[in-house]
Amino acid sequence: MHSKRLVVLGLALVSCFVWADEGMWTFDALPKNTLKKVHGFEAPETFWEHMLLASLRIAGGCSASFVSPQGLVMTNHHCAVECIEHLSSHSKDYVKNGFWAQQPGQEKRCPDMELNQLVEIIDVSQTVKEATLNLYGPAFKSAFNEVTSSLKKDCQNNPQVRCEMVSLYRGGFYHLYKYQKYSDVRLVFAPEVAVAFFGGDLDNFTFPRYDLDVSFLRIYENDKPLATPHYFKWSFEEPKEGDLAFVSGNPGATSRLLTTAQLRYIRDYAWPRRIARLSELRAMLKAYSERGAEEKRTAATWLFSVENSLKVIRGRHAALADRNFFNAKIAAEHALQNKVNTSEEWKDYASVWASIEGIVAKQTRYAAEYAAVEDAMRTSTLFGFAKVLVRAAEEREKPNANRLSEYVDANLPNLETWLTSKVPLYPKLETALLRFELEKMREALGVEHPLVKTLLGKDTPARVAARLVSQTKLADVKVREKLWKGGTQALAQNKDAMLLFAKLADSYGRAIRKTWETEVEAPATKEGERLAQLRFQLFGTTLYPDATFTLRLSYGQVKGYEENGRTIPPLTRMSGLFERATHFEPYLLPASWTKAKAKLNLNTPLNMATTHDIIGGNSGSPVLNSKGEVIGLAFDGNIQSLGGDYVFDAKLNRAISVQALGIVEALDKVYGAKRLLAELKEASKTTTNQEPAKGNKETPKTTTNQTQKP
Amino acid sequence: MHSKRLVVLGLALVSCFVWADEGMWTFDALPKNTLKKVHGFEAPETFWEHMLLASLRIAGGCSASFVSPQGLVMTNHHCAVECIEHLSSHSKDYVKNGFWAQQPGQEKRCPDMELNQLVEIIDVSQTVKEATLNLYGPAFKSAFNEVTSSLKKDCQNNPQVRCEMVSLYRGGFYHLYKYQKYSDVRLVFAPEVAVAFFGGDLDNFTFPRYDLDVSFLRIYENDKPLATPHYFKWSFEEPKEGDLAFVSGNPGATSRLLTTAQLRYIRDYAWPRRIARLSELRAMLKAYSERGAEEKRTAATWLFSVENSLKVIRGRHAALADRNFFNAKIAAEHALQNKVNTSEEWKDYASVWASIEGIVAKQTRYAAEYAAVEDAMRTSTLFGFAKVLVRAAEEREKPNANRLSEYVDANLPNLETWLTSKVPLYPKLETALLRFELEKMREALGVEHPLVKTLLGKDTPARVAARLVSQTKLADVKVREKLWKGGTQALAQNKDAMLLFAKLADSYGRAIRKTWETEVEAPATKEGERLAQLRFQLFGTTLYPDATFTLRLSYGQVKGYEENGRTIPPLTRMSGLFERATHFEPYLLPASWTKAKAKLNLNTPLNMATTHDIIGGNSGSPVLNSKGEVIGLAFDGNIQSLGGDYVFDAKLNRAISVQALGIVEALDKVYGAKRLLAELKEASKTTTNQEPAKGNKETPKTTTNQTQKP
């Protein structure tokens, strides 16, 4: 069975046929014909425009949506957990105890959260391609930076707008995405983490599941709730197996167009290295958490993030290790190569695979050093501040086009926001993380490596980390602000230990980065672009582009699956939550739930499996029925979906969401969140929001500043 | 360069040509012609007989050798460290402070060490093959057990003899190896671990290197030093680059004859899984060690073993990930397949690769569960005791041929020795390890797995581990002795918590083991045997068999190498040790060395690189010059040698040893070990031991109980 599926899939990759409900479709190229043909579904343009405008993105890497006209936003608990943690303290632990603003005035502002609403997509492919024509390496990068900056110029002068250059089909298209930016985001409701993430890492990416992974936020403007005509209504009906459903969200990244040489690299180098690193970091953080209650509280977000990544990457590695899967990828590649080799028309493309193979060989040579040197100490926030301050000062004195990409003018506001946000820092945890990173750097590069000698001398990672964290003043947001504004001069005068340390590391990082960008990144982008052009000429937009953390539509069905001969139905019920509970983490239910048990309708659906093609970044996406109403809140995929980075398997891949009825049952009977519940109900009564007035200033425009597609 | 080398190597695998100084040769089939042709070396039979009899094996997984006629044995510090740790206590830490028996009476007996001296090799291939002809699965296993037991019968009645069935060329030959067994082994000398393992895990498998990884033991018989006419003399001359040298030791295991399907499995499943496990276990043990001095002391051996394995496996994984390497393996396999497919004579063998591919698919399916269930909790000594007691009682009531292989009569004495040894147990560490194992089991199998439900119920790994370790009486050797002797009856009456726990786990382990043995192990052995027969018929013993932790000769040269354009000479000097030292572990020199610095000749060679083809198990092997004198003590390989599991690369693979002059310089000037030094010098003066009398009762016999070779 397995092998058959993959052969079919392999063919899919080289034909116009797209498997079942596969696909992450951009809103300017929705598969409307397929929807009509396969699901008999049709909708007016306004249906899609409304869906687009009611959808949101959390800049940190999640999705969300408006669910009332008063700026109420629904997302996952795990997408808001950093905010919840930042608002907490030793005495008020909202992560542990949950949060509920009984009165509107009690809604609390997240210190560091940005929401984006997509408002315009501009096709700038022609401009970008002309500007970078026949350019390679640094010349390409410089020209690309320049054209990007010039295209974004309008946005930069408007702090409420965020513009992003999006490369679709790996350089096949370039689109400029324009977002409305919201920075005053306040926490309205969050359950206890014990029920939001019930089952913890053990249950993560499994199904059947029992998580209330939900939180509600509200966007404010001028200290008042934002008026939001576009929002999703709530569905108070239980969905049935087979129901058509949509997910509108922002899948982060997929690698479905990579060549087998690139996939081999990921399988044999990238993932094994990350599995080792994350496994070790996980055990370090676990041991750290067990030192005391405060250590546990402060390390929780890191531990979650590390365990989550580890599970994802092990799942992806497993997909690549599967011989049937890999052989199908090889067969599909051969089929495409045959097509190219046997036709005069495409023969210019025949060299692309060998060229990528050559780039991968260089990637293999440089990756370990690149990771250890340029991407070093990435878990230390204080080192991160120092590195950005040191680099930004130097970069900002260069012409925009010559800068490292993260320091071009268009990105400076983001960096400033991050540097000046009032997030709490935990010196003890910082020390532990920095020590870990220094140990891993020393291990990866060896004690004789010049950078290791420069940074550690004859000292130890533990001592150096402790010294740096205890001596630096960068935990003070005012110090960072001053340094950011002061540029190279302020920096030259400052003798802060962490800054000096970051300066020592800087030139090594720049050197390997230059090699990496010149010999790996830039040529890989160029060759990826050639391959994308080939695919376009063969298939057009009947294929969807790899995910790019931009808004996509996925369509599918409410549907269970078969696993080892066992039928798994699409809905779990609240009764299952209580059956699974024990007296110990991660299966310890909060008191609110055990108290409310008698009042609850235990037959209420809690979680739901659907066939949507989603991936990390989609967390927090609304799951909508064919009327565009909320029937769920996507928060996860099952373990089989982890191979979705490379391939979608409609038979087994499932998206997992919190079912809408479960959310309202909990708000009502467990949390007594009457105000919130009333708002959701009220919002669902009105009908105007389904049909946005034509010409509404928020209506998205998909414009093309060029006439030709690639 | 790299690619060229590997292509040559690939060819080597399918021709009679063996690369350079490659090979781990059995003493009954030494490559004497090659030695003569390539190195112009010839020696009388007595030279080799003497070498064989002066070589030793440590049953736990190392090599050693006699270096005086009074039973003095040289091996690595890391091969004796368990003994050193067992002899230590909180107040007398010989691992940290070193050990030196100034007087003969101060030599201390290791509680749990066995040395083996190979005295006879009997070819029993024909008997075994006849007994197992056309048998598969359980029938094969049962017949194999039976014939093995019957062949070993003589040994079993003699507690001083150990017999082992050795399968060479993966079932091509079966040899019975007869060893003289020595159990009264006493510690004579050990340096501080800080200099024995200078550089710790960071420097492990690197070169240039500066380790005094040496210890001296002595074998006693009837409370007196054993008289040992066969021993290696010491060389007091500095070796030169290019000198011919021998290593006589016991390489543990290699996988050079595996098919590409098997290597793919190792690359894509076995190693990534172990890398994850070991990385996590390492961080757990590191955090544990930092809780206090006693924790550090008691976890040190475990931490070393875990870090060492992790580095080995990452190195092996890297070799398999190398595209050039793998392509060469594929090419070699294709060449062999072509040979088979194009010849009537060999066409029966054509099915072997597909058959192995099918077995690998099953291995892939069962491996995770097998590891998590049957090989579970392997780091917990107390659980290990319980498991063996439970199983042994049941198995011993069955006919010998029907037992699990580790419980056949021939193996019972070893099990008894292990169960009744007085090794110290550390309850706190046991709890931490058992908890870790239970957590990993739950993670691998999921909370719904029946075994997990049985063992944990609604409790947590931490609580279950703490309860079991605190309640069990199995730490008491008398309790274990009684249970071992009492069999099923004693067991049925005993309500020890750990025993009951092991009983609960037993049937699950037996079930998956049966599947594993029937569907994976037995067929893989059979197909491996077919492939071996093919190779034999094509190449005979011009190829050496994979390592089997039995005595092998490796020949090579004292030789440096080139790395990233840098020339690395074969010898390091004591001066380098002091240059590399810092004030912190793992580069903190013990006080004895800093005190002795002025007295030392800093130009004395300390470590040495040679081209020998060795692998884990060879640790502790003597490195001998062409006169058969000790010029080094092998303790490691360089990082490039880690791929040696699959392939030998004479250009870069290097064995690393402690140079003989460095050992005596340290004994003399750092440790003032005059008695030991005098013994080594005295032994080197006598000449008789080079020429053992013919007919000496200890002369090894390589006999064949059959006339035909396979």
mmCIF file of C-alpha atoms in Angstrom, chain B residues 326-419:
data_model
loop_
_atom_site.group_PDB
_atom_site.id
_atom_site.type_symbol
_atom_site.label_atom_id
_atom_site.label_comp_id
_atom_site.label_asym_id
_atom_site.label_seq_id
_atom_site.Cartn_x
_atom_site.Cartn_y
_atom_site.Cartn_z
ATOM 1 C CA PHE B 326 28.775 5.219 -0.203
ATOM 2 C CA ASN B 327 29.000 5.393 -3.964
ATOM 3 C CA ALA B 328 32.183 3.318 -3.804
ATOM 4 C CA LYS B 329 30.372 0.726 -1.717
ATOM 5 C CA ILE B 330 27.557 0.657 -4.247
ATOM 6 C CA ALA B 331 30.013 0.310 -7.132
ATOM 7 C CA ALA B 332 31.783 -2.572 -5.428
ATOM 8 C CA GLU B 333 28.499 -4.305 -4.789
ATOM 9 C CA HIS B 334 27.441 -3.842 -8.399
ATOM 10 C CA ALA B 335 30.734 -5.311 -9.582
ATOM 11 C CA LEU B 336 30.202 -8.385 -7.425
ATOM 12 C CA GLN B 337 26.592 -8.680 -8.572
ATOM 13 C CA ASN B 338 27.694 -8.444 -12.199
ATOM 14 C CA LYS B 339 30.146 -11.234 -11.650
ATOM 15 C CA VAL B 340 27.385 -13.364 -10.214
ATOM 16 C CA ASN B 341 24.789 -12.488 -12.805
ATOM 17 C CA THR B 342 27.071 -13.208 -15.751
ATOM 18 C CA SER B 343 28.318 -16.580 -14.626
ATOM 19 C CA GLU B 344 26.492 -19.894 -14.545
ATOM 20 C CA GLU B 345 28.733 -20.979 -11.705
ATOM 21 C CA TRP B 346 27.601 -18.322 -9.253
ATOM 22 C CA LYS B 347 24.065 -17.584 -10.374
ATOM 23 C CA ASP B 348 22.559 -19.286 -7.319
ATOM 24 C CA TYR B 349 23.919 -16.407 -5.305
ATOM 25 C CA ALA B 350 22.122 -13.738 -7.337
ATOM 26 C CA SER B 351 19.157 -13.659 -4.960
ATOM 27 C CA VAL B 352 21.179 -12.853 -1.864
ATOM 28 C CA TRP B 353 21.002 -9.053 -2.101
ATOM 29 C CA ALA B 354 17.244 -8.859 -2.605
ATOM 30 C CA SER B 355 16.816 -11.298 0.225
ATOM 31 C CA ILE B 356 18.913 -9.125 2.535
ATOM 32 C CA GLU B 357 16.953 -6.065 1.418
ATOM 33 C CA GLY B 358 13.784 -7.867 2.532
ATOM 34 C CA ILE B 359 15.314 -8.687 5.907
ATOM 35 C CA VAL B 360 16.381 -5.078 6.341
ATOM 36 C CA ALA B 361 12.783 -3.963 5.745
ATOM 37 C CA LYS B 362 11.720 -6.166 8.650
ATOM 38 C CA GLN B 363 14.588 -4.926 10.763
ATOM 39 C CA THR B 364 13.395 -1.392 10.083
ATOM 40 C CA ARG B 365 9.908 -2.338 11.190
ATOM 41 C CA TYR B 366 10.862 -4.041 14.444
ATOM 42 C CA ALA B 367 14.057 -2.330 15.583
ATOM 43 C CA ALA B 368 12.594 0.528 17.601
ATOM 44 C CA GLU B 369 10.278 -1.729 19.554
ATOM 45 C CA TYR B 370 12.957 -4.364 19.988
ATOM 46 C CA ALA B 371 15.353 -1.793 21.426
ATOM 47 C CA ALA B 372 12.746 -0.222 23.664
ATOM 48 C CA VAL B 373 11.285 -3.476 24.980
ATOM 49 C CA GLU B 374 13.855 -6.255 24.975
ATOM 50 C CA ASP B 375 16.963 -4.134 25.261
ATOM 51 C CA ALA B 376 15.287 -1.794 27.739
ATOM 52 C CA MET B 377 16.762 -0.204 30.828
ATOM 53 C CA ARG B 378 20.184 -1.373 29.842
ATOM 54 C CA THR B 379 22.059 1.171 31.956
ATOM 55 C CA SER B 380 20.430 0.069 35.204
ATOM 56 C CA THR B 381 22.582 -2.581 36.864
ATOM 57 C CA LEU B 382 19.886 -3.464 39.391
ATOM 58 C CA PHE B 383 17.311 -4.032 36.683
ATOM 59 C CA GLY B 384 19.916 -6.049 34.802
ATOM 60 C CA PHE B 385 20.385 -8.314 37.821
ATOM 61 C CA ALA B 386 16.633 -8.772 38.148
ATOM 62 C CA LYS B 387 16.145 -9.516 34.470
ATOM 63 C CA VAL B 388 18.899 -12.130 34.415
ATOM 64 C CA LEU B 389 17.656 -13.785 37.623
ATOM 65 C CA VAL B 390 14.114 -13.978 36.275
ATOM 66 C CA ARG B 391 15.141 -15.277 32.888
ATOM 67 C CA ALA B 392 17.863 -17.632 34.023
ATOM 68 C CA ALA B 393 15.522 -19.424 36.402
ATOM 69 C CA GLU B 394 13.067 -20.103 33.604
ATOM 70 C CA GLU B 395 15.631 -20.869 30.935
ATOM 71 C CA ARG B 396 17.620 -23.313 33.032
ATOM 72 C CA GLU B 397 14.597 -25.570 33.283
ATOM 73 C CA LYS B 398 14.535 -25.977 29.499
ATOM 74 C CA PRO B 399 16.728 -28.331 27.477
ATOM 75 C CA ASN B 400 19.948 -26.543 26.597
ATOM 76 C CA ALA B 401 19.165 -26.352 22.893
ATOM 77 C CA ASN B 402 15.888 -24.496 23.443
ATOM 78 C CA ARG B 403 17.254 -21.722 25.598
ATOM 79 C CA LEU B 404 17.875 -18.076 24.773
ATOM 80 C CA SER B 405 21.501 -18.042 23.682
ATOM 81 C CA GLU B 406 22.898 -16.206 26.712
ATOM 82 C CA TYR B 407 21.482 -18.878 29.036
ATOM 83 C CA VAL B 408 22.958 -21.992 27.464
ATOM 84 C CA ASP B 409 25.037 -24.028 29.905
ATOM 85 C CA ALA B 410 28.280 -22.756 28.459
ATOM 86 C CA ASN B 411 27.395 -19.183 29.391
ATOM 87 C CA LEU B 412 26.067 -19.799 32.891
ATOM 88 C CA PRO B 413 29.447 -19.483 34.645
ATOM 89 C CA ASN B 414 29.935 -15.992 33.185
ATOM 90 C CA LEU B 415 26.494 -14.924 34.280
ATOM 91 C CA GLU B 416 27.165 -16.267 37.759
ATOM 92 C CA THR B 417 30.463 -14.415 37.966
ATOM 93 C CA TRP B 418 28.769 -11.175 36.989
ATOM 94 C CA LEU B 419 25.825 -11.650 39.333
#
